[in-house]
Coordinates of C-alpha atoms and ligand atoms in Angstrom, one line a residue:
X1 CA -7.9 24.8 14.0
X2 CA -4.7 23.1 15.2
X3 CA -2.3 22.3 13.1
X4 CA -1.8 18.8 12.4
X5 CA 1.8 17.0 12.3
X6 CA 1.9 14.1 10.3
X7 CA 4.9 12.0 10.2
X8 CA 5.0 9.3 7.2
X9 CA 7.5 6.0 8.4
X10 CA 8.3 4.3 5.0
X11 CA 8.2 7.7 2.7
X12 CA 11.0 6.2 0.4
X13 CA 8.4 3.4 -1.0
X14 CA 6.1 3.7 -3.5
X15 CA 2.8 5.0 -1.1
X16 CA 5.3 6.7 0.4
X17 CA 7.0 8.7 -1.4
X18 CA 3.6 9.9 -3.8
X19 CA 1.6 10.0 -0.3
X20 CA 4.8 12.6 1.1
X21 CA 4.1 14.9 -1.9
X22 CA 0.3 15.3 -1.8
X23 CA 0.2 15.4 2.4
X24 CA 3.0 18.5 2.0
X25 CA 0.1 20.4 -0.6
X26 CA -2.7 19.7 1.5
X27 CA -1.4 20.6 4.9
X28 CA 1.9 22.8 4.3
X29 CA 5.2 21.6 4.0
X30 CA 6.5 22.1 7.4
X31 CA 3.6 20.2 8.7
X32 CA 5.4 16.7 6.7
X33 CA 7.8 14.8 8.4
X34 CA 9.0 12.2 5.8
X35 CA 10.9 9.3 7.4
X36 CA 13.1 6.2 6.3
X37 CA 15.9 4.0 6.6
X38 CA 17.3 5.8 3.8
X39 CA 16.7 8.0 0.9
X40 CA 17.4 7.5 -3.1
X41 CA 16.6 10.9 -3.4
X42 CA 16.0 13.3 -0.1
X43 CA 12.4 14.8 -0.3
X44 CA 11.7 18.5 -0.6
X45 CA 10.5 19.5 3.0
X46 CA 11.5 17.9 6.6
X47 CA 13.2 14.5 6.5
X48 CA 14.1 12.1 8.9
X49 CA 16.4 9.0 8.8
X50 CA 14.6 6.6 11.0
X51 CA 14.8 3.1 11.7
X52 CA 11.6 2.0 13.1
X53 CA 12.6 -1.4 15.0
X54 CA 14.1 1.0 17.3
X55 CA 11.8 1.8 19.6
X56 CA 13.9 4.7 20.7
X57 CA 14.4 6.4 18.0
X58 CA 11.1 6.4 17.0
X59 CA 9.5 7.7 20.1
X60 CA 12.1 11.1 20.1
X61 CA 10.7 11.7 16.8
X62 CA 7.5 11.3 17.6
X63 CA 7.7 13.4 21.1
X64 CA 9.9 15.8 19.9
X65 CA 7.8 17.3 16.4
X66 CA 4.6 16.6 18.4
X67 CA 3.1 14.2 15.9
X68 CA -0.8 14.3 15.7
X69 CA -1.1 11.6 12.8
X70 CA 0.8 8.7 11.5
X71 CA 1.1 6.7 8.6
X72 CA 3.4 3.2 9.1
X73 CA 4.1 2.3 5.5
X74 CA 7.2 0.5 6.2
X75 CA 6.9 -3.6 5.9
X76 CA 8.2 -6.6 4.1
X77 CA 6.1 -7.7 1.1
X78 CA 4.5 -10.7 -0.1
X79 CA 7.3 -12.1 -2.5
X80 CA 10.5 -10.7 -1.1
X81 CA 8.9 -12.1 2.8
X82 CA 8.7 -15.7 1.6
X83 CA 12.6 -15.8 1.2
X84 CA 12.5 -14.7 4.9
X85 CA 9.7 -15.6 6.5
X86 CA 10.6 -15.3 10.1
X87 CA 12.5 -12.2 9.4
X88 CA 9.3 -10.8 7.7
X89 CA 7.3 -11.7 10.9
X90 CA 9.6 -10.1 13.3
X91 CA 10.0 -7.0 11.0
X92 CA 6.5 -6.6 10.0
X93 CA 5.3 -7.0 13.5
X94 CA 7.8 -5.3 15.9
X95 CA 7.5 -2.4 13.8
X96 CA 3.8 -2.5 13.9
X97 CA 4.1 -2.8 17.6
X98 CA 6.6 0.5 17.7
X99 CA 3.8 2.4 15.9
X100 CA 1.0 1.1 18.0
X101 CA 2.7 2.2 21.4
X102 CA 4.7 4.9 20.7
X103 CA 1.3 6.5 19.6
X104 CA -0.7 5.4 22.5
X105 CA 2.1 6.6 25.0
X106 CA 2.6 10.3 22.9
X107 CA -0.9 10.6 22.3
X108 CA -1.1 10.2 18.7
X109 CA -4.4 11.0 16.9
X110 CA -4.4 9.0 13.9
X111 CA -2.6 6.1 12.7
X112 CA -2.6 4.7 9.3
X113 CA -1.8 0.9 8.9
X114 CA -2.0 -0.4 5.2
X115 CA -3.5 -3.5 5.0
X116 CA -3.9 -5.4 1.6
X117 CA -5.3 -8.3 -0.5
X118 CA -2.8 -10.8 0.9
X119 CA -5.0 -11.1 4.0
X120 CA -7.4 -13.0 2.0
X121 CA -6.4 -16.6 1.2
X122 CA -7.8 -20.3 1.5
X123 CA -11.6 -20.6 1.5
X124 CA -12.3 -16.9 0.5
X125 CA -14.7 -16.4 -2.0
X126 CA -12.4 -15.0 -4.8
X127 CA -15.0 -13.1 -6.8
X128 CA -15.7 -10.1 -4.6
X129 CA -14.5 -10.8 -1.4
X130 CA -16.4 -9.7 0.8
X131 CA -15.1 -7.4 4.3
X132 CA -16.4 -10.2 6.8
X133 CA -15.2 -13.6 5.8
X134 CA -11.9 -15.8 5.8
X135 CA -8.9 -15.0 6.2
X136 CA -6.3 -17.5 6.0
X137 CA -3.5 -16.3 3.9
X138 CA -0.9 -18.4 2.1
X139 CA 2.3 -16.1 2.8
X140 CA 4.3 -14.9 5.8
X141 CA 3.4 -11.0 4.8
X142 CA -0.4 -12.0 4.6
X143 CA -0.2 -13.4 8.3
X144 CA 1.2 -10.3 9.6
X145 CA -1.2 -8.2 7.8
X146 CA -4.1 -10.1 9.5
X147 CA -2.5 -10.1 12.9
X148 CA -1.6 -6.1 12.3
X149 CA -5.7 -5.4 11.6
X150 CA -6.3 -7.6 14.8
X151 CA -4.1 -5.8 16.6
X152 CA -5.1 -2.0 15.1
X153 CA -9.1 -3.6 16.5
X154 CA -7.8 -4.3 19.6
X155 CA -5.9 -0.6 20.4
X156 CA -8.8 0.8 19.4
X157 CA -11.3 -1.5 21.7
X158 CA -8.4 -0.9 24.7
X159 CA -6.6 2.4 24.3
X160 CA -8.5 4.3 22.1
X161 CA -6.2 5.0 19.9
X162 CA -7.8 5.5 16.6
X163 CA -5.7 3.6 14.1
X164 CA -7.6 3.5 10.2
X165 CA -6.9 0.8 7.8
X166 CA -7.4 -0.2 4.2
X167 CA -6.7 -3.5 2.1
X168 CA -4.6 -2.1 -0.7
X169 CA -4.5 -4.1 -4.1
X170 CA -1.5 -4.3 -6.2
X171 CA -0.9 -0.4 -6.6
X172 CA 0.6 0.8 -9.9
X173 CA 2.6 4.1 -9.6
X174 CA 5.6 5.3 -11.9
X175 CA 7.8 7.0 -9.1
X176 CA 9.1 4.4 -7.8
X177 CA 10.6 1.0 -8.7
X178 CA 8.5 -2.1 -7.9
X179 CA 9.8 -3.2 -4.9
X180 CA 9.1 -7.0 -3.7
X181 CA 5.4 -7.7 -4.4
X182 CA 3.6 -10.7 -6.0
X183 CA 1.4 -7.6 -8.1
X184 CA 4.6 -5.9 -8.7
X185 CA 5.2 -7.4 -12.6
X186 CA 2.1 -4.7 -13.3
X187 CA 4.8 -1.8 -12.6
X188 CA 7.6 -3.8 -14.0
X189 CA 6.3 -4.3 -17.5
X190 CA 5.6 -0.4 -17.6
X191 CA 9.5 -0.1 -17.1
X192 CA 9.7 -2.5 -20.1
X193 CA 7.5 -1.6 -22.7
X194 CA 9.2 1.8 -22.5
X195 CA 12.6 1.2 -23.0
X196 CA 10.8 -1.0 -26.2
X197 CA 12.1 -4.4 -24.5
X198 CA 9.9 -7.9 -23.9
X199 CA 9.0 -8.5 -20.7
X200 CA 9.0 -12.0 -19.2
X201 CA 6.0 -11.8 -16.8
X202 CA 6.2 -14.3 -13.5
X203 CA 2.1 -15.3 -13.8
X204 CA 0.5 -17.0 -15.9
X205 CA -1.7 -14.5 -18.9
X206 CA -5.2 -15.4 -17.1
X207 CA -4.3 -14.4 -13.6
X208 CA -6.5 -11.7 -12.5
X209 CA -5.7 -9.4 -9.2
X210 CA -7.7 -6.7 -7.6
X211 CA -5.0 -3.1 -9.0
X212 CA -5.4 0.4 -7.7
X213 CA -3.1 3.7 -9.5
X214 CA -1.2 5.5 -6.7
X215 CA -3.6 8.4 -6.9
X216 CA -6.8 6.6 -5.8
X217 CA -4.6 4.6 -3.6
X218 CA -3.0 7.6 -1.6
X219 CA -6.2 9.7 -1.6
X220 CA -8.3 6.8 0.0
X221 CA -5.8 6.9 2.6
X222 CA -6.2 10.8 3.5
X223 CA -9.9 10.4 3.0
X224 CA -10.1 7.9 5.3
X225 CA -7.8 9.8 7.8
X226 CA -9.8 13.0 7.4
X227 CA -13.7 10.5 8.2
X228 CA -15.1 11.4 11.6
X229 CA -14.7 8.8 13.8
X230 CA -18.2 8.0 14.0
X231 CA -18.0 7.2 10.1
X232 CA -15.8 4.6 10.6
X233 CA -17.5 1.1 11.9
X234 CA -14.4 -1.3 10.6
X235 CA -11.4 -1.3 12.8
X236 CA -9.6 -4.0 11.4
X237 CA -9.6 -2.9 7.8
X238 CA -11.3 -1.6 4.8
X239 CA -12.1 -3.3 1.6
X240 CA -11.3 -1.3 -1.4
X241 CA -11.6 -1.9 -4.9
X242 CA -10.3 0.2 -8.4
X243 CA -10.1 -2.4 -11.0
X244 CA -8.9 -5.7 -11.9
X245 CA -7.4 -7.2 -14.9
X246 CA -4.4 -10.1 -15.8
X247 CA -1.5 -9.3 -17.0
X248 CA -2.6 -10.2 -21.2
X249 CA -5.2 -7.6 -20.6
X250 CA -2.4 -5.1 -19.3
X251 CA -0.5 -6.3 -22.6
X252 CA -3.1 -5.5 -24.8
X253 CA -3.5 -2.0 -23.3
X254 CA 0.3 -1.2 -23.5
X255 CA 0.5 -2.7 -27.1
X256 CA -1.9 0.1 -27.7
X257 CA 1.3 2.3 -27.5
X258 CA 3.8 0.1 -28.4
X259 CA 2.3 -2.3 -31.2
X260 CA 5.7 -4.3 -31.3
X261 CA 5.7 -4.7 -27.3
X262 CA 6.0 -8.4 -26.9
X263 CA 5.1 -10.5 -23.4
X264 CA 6.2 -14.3 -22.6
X265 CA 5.1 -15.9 -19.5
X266 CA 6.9 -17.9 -17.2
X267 CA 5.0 -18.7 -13.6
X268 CA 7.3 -18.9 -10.9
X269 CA 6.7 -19.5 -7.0
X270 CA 4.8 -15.9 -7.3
X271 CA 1.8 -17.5 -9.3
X272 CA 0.6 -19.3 -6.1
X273 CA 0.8 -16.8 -4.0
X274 CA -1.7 -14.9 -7.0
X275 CA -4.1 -17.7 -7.4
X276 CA -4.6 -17.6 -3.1
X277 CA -5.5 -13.5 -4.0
X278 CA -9.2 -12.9 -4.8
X279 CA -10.2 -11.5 -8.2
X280 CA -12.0 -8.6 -7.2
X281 CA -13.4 -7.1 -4.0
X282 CA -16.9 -6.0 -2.6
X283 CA -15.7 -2.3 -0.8
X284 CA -19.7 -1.5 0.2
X285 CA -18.6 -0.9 3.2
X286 CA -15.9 1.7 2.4
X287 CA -18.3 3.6 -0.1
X288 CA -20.9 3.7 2.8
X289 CA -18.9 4.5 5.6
X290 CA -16.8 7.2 4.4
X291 CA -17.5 8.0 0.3
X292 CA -14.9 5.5 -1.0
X293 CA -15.2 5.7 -5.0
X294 CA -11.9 4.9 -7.4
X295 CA -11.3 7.4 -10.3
X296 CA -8.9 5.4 -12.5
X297 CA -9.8 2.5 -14.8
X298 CA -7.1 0.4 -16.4
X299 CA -6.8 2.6 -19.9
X300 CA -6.1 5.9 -17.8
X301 CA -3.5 4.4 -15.6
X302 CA -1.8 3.5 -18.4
X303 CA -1.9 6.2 -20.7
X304 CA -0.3 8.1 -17.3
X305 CA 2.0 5.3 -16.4
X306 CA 3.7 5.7 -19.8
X307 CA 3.4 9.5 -20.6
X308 CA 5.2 9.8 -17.0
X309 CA 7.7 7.2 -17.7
X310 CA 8.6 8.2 -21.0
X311 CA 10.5 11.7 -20.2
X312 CA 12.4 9.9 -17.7
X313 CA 13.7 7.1 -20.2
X314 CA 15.1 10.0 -22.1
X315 CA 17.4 10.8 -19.2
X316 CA 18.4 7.6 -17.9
Ligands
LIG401 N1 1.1 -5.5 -3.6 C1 1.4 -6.3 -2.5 C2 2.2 -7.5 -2.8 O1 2.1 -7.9 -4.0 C3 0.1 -6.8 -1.9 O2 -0.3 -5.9 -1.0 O3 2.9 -8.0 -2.0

């Protein structure tokens, strides 16, 4: 069998950086090539600074460790874009586009795009939302995730190139800090509740959003990327769904630890951008296609949020 090279654009984020770790186990640490803009902390293994607007740089890397799949986890998100809009568009977009040819022209196998829940928007049914319907979303990230699963579609159609693609929901992981989402308050409080302060939460208590822990998050991904391609009939991108809950519930599950943790709620610009997010999603098609099932509920993920918090409050 031929040994795969997979090279991760984005591996300082938060799927980044857990999806680095668990690609190095299953295919060999030499086989990894973890790639960002920078590094808080350089990863065990091979490591590449890249900026991927430059096209240039981008394709040496690419040519020169022979790269056989690619994930493209680098992009603006929904709360930090809408500060920026078209700076979100041209980043999200002309890096996209990097990906896309750079991997047709070196002959890329695989290429991962994350899509997400922000696709999804006015006039979609917002109790599982379904693969096939609306999508008219509210922020600048949303519109480039739907133009990125158009475009994945159409490389495929045209080129070939067999590009995969899931709708993440808000993902809840403890290595890294949250970093710009509208679903990002559900790793924040985490962060909170452990160093025993209140945490002032930017939705309202009701507001219910599709979540995911980084471990059925990241493994979807490489499950998906391992599918034959005749398993996979959606070429834009795949529903998934873990669980779904507001932030009181999340509350009440981490004042199962922390009796005294208290919660005050102050909606900001964010809660729009929540209430244009379905509730929960129909993935029927991902469990059919290619054996999509999620592992963690909302009492696991936070009995591991705070056991793998906790130890590193101690040093900080
Ligand atoms: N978690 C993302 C965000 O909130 C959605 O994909 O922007």
């Amino acid at each position: 069998m031929k040994a795969e090279k997979i090279l991760i654009i984005g591996a300082n984020g938060q799927l980044g950086s857990a999806l680095t770790v668990e690609l190095q186990s299953r295919f060999g640490i030499a086989n990894v090539i973890a790639s960002d803009i920078n590094f808080h902390k350089t990863p065990e293994g091979q490591c590449e600074i890249l900026d991927v607007t430059d096209y240039d740089a981008l394709y040496k890397i690419v040519n020169t460790y022979q790269v056989t799949q690619l994930y493209h986890l680098a992009a603006i998100l929904s709360a930090k874009g809408e500060a920026s809009p078209l700076k979100t568009w041209d980043f999200n977009i002309q890096t996209f586009f990097n990906v896309l040819e750079v991997s047709r022209l070196c002959k890329v196998e695989k290429v991962f795009f994350p899509s997400s829940i922000a696709v999804y928007g006015e006039h979609t049914q917002r109790v599982n939302a379904q693969q096939y319907t609306n999508l008219i979303p509210t922020t600048v990230y949303g519109i480039s995730k739907v133009a990125g699963e158009n475009w994945a579609n159409y490389y495929f159609r045209k080129y070939n190139l067999d590009v995969r693609s899931i709708r993440f929901p808000g993902v809840l992981s403890y290595q890294t800090l949250p970093g710009g989402g509208t679903t990002d308050y559900a790793v924040d409080i985490f962060h909170k509740a452990i160093k025993q302060e209140s945490f002032e939460c930017f939705l309202n208590p009701d507001t219910t959003l599709p979540m995911i822990y980084i471990t059925d998050a990241i493994r979807a991904a490489i499950d998906l990327m391992a599918a034959s391609t005749k398993q996979i009939t959606v070429r834009t991108s795949y529903n998934i769904a873990a669980m779904s809950f507001s932030p009181k519930q999340l509350s009440n599950a981490i004042s199962k630890y922390y009796p005294k943790f208290k919660i005050t709620y102050k909606p900001d610009f964010r809660q729009q951008i929540a209430d244009s997010w379905p509730i929960s999603i129909d993935d029927t098609k991902a469990k059919d296609d290619w054996g999509w099932k999620s592992e963690y509920n909302l009492e696991q993920t936070t009995e591991i949020m705070i056991n793998n918090l906790k130890p590193k409050q101690l040093f900080n």
